XYZ file of C-alpha atoms in Angstrom:
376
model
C 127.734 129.759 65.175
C 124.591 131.474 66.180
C 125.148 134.711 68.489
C 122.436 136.015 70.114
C 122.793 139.264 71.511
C 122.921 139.240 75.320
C 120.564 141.961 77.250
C 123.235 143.882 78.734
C 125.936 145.312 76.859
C 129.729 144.151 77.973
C 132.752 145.633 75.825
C 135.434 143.557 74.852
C 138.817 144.262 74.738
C 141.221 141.524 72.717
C 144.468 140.986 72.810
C 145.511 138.843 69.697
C 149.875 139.046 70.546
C 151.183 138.356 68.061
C 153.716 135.901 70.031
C 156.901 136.241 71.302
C 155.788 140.118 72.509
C 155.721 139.579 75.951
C 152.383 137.927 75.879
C 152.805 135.510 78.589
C 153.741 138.424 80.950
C 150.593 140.571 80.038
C 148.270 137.321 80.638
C 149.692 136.551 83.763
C 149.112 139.933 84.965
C 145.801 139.953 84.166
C 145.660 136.661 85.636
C 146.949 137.902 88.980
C 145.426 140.629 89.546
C 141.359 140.230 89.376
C 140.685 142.706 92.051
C 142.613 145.483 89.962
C 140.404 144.729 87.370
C 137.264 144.216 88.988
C 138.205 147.868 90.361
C 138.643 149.153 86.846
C 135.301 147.431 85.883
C 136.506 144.584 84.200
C 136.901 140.505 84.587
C 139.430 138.061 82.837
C 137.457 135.452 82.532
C 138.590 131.591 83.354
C 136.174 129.918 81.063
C 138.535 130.792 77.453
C 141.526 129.397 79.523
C 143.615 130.009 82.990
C 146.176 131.990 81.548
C 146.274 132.286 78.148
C 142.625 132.069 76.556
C 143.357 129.149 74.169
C 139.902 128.011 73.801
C 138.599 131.379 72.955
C 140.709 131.364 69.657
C 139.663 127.414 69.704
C 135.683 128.849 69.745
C 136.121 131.160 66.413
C 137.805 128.600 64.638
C 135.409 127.141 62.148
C 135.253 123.331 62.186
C 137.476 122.149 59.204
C 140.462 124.612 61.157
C 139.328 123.608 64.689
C 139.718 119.923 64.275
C 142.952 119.917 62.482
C 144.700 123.140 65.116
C 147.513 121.611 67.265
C 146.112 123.153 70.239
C 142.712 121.110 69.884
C 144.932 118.243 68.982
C 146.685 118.244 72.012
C 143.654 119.323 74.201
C 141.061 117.469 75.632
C 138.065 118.099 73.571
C 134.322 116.519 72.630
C 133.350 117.015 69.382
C 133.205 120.712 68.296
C 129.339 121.331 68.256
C 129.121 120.124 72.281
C 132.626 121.958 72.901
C 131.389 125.851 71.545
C 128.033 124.773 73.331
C 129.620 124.136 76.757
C 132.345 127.357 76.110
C 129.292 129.609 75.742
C 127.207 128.235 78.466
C 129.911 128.875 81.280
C 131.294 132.141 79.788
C 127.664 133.683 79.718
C 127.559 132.369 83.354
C 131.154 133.661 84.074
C 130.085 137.027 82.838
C 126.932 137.534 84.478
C 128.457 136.421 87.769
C 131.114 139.153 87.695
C 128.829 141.585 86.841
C 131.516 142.974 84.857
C 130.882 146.058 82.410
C 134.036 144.642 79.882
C 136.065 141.492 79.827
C 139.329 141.620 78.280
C 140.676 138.123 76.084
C 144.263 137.517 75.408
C 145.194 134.909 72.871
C 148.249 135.167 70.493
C 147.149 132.445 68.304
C 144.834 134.798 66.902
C 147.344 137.306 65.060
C 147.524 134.821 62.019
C 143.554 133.040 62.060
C 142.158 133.578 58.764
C 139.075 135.737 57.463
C 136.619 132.888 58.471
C 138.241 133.192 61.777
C 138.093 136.692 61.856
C 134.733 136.912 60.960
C 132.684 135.024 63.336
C 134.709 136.828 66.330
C 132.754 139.799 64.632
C 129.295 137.698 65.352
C 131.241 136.927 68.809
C 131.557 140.945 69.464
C 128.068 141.174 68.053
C 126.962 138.958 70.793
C 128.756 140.815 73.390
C 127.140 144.188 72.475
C 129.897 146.470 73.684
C 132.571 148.252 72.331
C 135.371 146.612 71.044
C 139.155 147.467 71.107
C 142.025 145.411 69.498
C 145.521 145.417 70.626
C 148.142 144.009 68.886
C 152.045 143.819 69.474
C 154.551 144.017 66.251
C 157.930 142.396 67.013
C 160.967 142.782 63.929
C 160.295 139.830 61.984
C 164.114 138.072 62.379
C 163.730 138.689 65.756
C 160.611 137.161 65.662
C 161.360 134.194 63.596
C 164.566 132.798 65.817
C 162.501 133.431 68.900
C 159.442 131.703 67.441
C 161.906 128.199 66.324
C 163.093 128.452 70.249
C 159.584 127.926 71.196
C 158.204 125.072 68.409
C 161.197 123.174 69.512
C 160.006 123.091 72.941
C 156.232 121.712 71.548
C 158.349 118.958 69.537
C 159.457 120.324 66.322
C 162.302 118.221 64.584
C 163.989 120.183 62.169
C 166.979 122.535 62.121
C 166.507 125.926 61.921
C 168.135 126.700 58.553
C 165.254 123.989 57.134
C 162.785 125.044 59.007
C 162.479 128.942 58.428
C 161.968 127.749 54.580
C 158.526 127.936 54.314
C 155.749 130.318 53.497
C 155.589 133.043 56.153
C 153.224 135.691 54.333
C 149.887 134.476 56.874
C 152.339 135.786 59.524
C 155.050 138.384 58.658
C 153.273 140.034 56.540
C 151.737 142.535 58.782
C 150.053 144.970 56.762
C 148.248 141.921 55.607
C 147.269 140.885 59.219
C 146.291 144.234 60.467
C 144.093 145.144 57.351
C 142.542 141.496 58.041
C 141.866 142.330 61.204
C 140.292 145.796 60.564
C 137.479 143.514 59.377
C 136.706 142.832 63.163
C 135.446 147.033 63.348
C 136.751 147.900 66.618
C 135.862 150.781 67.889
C 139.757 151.075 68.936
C 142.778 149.922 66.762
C 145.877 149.871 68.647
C 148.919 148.468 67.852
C 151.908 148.719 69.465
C 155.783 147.948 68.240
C 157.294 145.576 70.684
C 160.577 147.629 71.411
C 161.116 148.802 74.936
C 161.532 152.101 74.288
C 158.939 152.811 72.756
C 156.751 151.739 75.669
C 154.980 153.963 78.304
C 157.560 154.196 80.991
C 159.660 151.739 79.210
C 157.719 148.721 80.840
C 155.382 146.384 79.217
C 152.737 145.889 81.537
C 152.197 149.986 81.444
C 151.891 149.858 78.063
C 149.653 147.254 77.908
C 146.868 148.762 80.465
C 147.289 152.133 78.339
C 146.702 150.025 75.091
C 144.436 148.483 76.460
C 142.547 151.421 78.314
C 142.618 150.058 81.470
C 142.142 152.154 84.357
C 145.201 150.873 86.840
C 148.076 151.458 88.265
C 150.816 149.294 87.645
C 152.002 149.486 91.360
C 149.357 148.131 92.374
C 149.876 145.030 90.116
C 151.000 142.057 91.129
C 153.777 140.689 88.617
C 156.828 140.166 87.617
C 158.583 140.476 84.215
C 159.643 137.673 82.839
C 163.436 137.051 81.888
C 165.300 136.104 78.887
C 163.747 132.592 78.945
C 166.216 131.605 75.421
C 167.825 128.938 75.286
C 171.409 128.692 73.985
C 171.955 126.597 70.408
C 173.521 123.605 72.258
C 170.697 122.929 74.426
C 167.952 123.633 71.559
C 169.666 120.875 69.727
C 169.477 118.455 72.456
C 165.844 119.427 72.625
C 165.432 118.450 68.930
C 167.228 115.223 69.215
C 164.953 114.122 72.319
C 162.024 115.617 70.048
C 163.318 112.905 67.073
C 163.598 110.414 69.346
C 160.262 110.718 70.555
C 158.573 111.022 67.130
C 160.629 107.732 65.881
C 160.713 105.470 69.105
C 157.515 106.454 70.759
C 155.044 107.673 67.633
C 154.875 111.119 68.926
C 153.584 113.722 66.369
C 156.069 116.682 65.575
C 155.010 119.892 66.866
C 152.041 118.270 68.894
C 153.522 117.282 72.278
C 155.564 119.432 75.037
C 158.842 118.815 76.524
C 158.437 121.526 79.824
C 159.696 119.575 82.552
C 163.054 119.298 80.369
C 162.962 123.084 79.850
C 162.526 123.672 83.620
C 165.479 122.077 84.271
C 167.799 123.577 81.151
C 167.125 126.981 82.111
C 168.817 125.942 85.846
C 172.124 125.672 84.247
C 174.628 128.205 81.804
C 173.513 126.905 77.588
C 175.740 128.929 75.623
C 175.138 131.615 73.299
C 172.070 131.457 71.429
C 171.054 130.103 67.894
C 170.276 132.344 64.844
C 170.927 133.064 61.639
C 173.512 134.321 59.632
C 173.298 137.917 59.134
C 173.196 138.184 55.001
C 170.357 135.649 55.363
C 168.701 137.781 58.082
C 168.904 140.739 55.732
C 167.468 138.722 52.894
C 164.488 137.602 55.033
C 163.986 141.418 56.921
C 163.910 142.871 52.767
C 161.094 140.248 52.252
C 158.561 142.631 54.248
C 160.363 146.314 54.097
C 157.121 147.450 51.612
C 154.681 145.969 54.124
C 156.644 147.546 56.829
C 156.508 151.297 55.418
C 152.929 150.772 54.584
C 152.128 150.083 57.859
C 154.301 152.837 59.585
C 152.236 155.187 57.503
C 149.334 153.848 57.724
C 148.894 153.108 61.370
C 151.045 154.989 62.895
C 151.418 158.064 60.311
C 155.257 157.493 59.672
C 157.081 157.878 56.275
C 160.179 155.815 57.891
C 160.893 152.714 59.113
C 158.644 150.902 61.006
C 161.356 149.123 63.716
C 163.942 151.277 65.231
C 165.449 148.686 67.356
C 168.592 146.648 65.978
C 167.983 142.923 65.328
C 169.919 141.397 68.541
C 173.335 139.845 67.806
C 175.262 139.592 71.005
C 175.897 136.208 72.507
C 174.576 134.777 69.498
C 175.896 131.841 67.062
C 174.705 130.147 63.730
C 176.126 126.614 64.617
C 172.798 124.172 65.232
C 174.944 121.016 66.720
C 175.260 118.909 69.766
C 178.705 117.238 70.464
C 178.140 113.678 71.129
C 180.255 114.047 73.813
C 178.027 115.939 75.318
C 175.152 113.484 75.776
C 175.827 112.439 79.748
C 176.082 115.728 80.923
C 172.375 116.250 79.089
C 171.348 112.711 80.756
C 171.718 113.311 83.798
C 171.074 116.674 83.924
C 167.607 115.917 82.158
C 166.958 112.863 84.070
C 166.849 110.549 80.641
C 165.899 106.819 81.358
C 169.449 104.868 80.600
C 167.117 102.861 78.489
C 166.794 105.731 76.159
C 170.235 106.868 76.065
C 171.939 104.166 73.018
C 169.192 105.653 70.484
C 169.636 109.144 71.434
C 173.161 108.442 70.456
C 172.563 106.985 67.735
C 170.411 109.988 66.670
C 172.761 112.980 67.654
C 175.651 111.270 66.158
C 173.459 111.088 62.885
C 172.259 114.483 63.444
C 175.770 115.549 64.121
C 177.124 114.582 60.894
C 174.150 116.040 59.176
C 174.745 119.226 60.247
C 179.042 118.962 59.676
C 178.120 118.113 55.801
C 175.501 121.239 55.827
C 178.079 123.393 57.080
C 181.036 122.246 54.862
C 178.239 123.035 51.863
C 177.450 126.528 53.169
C 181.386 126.893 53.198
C 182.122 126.000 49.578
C 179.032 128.225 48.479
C 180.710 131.066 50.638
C 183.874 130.657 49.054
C 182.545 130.089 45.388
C 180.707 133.725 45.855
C 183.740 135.073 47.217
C 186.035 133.845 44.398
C 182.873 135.288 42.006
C 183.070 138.579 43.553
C 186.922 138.809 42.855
């Protein structure tokens, strides 16, 4: 990825999330608003994406990543070579046109790339000239992680939670690992942020963001809104997943590689029930995974000897039980506009799916009791 460097200097400021910290909010905002920034000196530019800058992250990638990411997957791409050629041709053209002094990125698929990643966004900086400053959000990881299934079950992931958490989560939870990563970039700035309200300037997110970002503005004179609680409850999650099955197994949809926001739209219209987590030992279990990197990075980048989260994992309205009564189906149909050709195999599947998850539980009940009975 060869970088010149361009003629005049432009600093960068770049937002890598992580996700699920409010992200969508900041980019819209930014988004919205490119007279504020223009005022402060500044462009967020179209060319890396219109909201969030997907192809930015895309850019850094290098090829053997790039081709295989689910975002160039389910994009619209050439081959990479003519794709970084055509992303640097209008972003050099976006720049110079704004005449802007800094241009500010914001993609949260970055918080987990790799050192090869990492690395040629350093030539990318390079190229730039300017200063740099990362910003980075920290969310409690169990928090994090029943947020994060909400959102790959609305991009077509088909397992259940309890099967799906069971993987290898160190590229992402561990965040001392991430941020010391990352401090391979050399910014001039290092800011990170924990994503808990109050800790943020004037208990709002978008203030916090322009002063971690070191934006000149005033938030009044921002056009935005804060987004609302956009969960889901368990029951509608569930019918997500089944749709998500049926697609994979009656129309060869890939899991994880296709959206379902239309059906979304419409579930957030309507009252879903409390929403779907964990239960709390296995929370615990999960949060003790990363307490050491926690402290080190309290003390290390923020010059604490306690805890790194303050906040209390969220618990009310909340329920472990990951199943859709059957019964339930026509309210779902019609509410989701389902094509009555669809509806006898997405029976078929959330009756399956339903006893599935009745055998899981009934497991999880004798293991409960056999501990008990141990513990006696």
């Amino acid at each position: 990825m060869g970088e010149p460097e361009r003629a005049e200097p432009v600093d960068m400021v770049l937002h890598i999330g992580s996700g699920k910290t409010g992200t969508s909010t900041i980019q819209r905002v930014l988004r919205r608003n490119p007279e504020v920034l223009r005022g402060a000196g500044l462009l967020y530019p179209r060319t890396p994406g219109k909201v969030r800058h997907t192809r930015l992250g895309l850019y850094v990638r290098p090829d053997d990543e790039l081709v295989r990411h689910a975002d160039w997957l389910t994009g619209d791409y050439e081959d990479p070579a003519a794709f970084r050629r055509e992303f640097r041709r209008r972003l050099d053209r976006e720049i110079a046109g704004a005449g802007a002094s800094g241009v500010v990125f914001s993609d949260e698929g970055l918080f987990s790339a790799g050192d090869r990643t990492i690395r040629r966004m350093r030539r990318f900086a390079d190229r730039l000239g300017g200063r740099v400053r990362l910003v980075v959000y920290l969310r409690r990881q169990d928090d994090h992680l029943v947020s994060r299934y909400q959102q790959v079950v609305k991009m077509g992931e088909t397992t259940p939670l309890t099967t799906w958490m069971k993987q290898d989560w160190v590229g992402t939870y561990d965040y001392h690992l991430r941020l010391t990563s990352w401090q391979d970039l050399a910014p001039d700035d290092f800011v990170v942020r924990r994503f808990e309200r109050d800790r943020m300037v004037d208990g709002s997110l978008v203030c916090d963001f322009l002063d971690a970002a070191g934006i000149a503005a005033d938030e009044s004179a921002l056009s935005h809104t804060e987004v609302r609680n956009e969960s889901l409850g368990a029951e509608a999650i569930e019918m997500l997943r089944i749709l998500n099955i049926y697609r994979v197994e009656h129309e060869g949809e890939r899991p994880g590689l296709f959206g379902n926001h239309h059906h979304v739209v419409k579930l957030r219209e309507v009252p879903t029930g409390p929403v779907l987590t964990l239960p709390g030992p296995e929370l615990d279990r999960f949060m003790a995974t990363w307490a050491e990197p926690n402290r080190r990075v309290a003390r290390e980048f923020f010059g604490e000897t306690g805890e790194l989260f303050r906040a209390d994992r969220k618990s009310g309205d909340t329920t472990t039980e990951q199943r859709l009564d059957p019964a339930r189906l026509d309210h779902y149909f019609e509410l989701l506009d389902i094509p009555e050709a669809q509806h006898a195999a997405i029976r078929r599947i959330a009756k399956r799916e339903a006893r599935r998850r009745r055998k899981v539980s009934e497991r999880a009940a004798r293991r409960h009791f056999a501990r008990r009975r141990a513990e006696r």
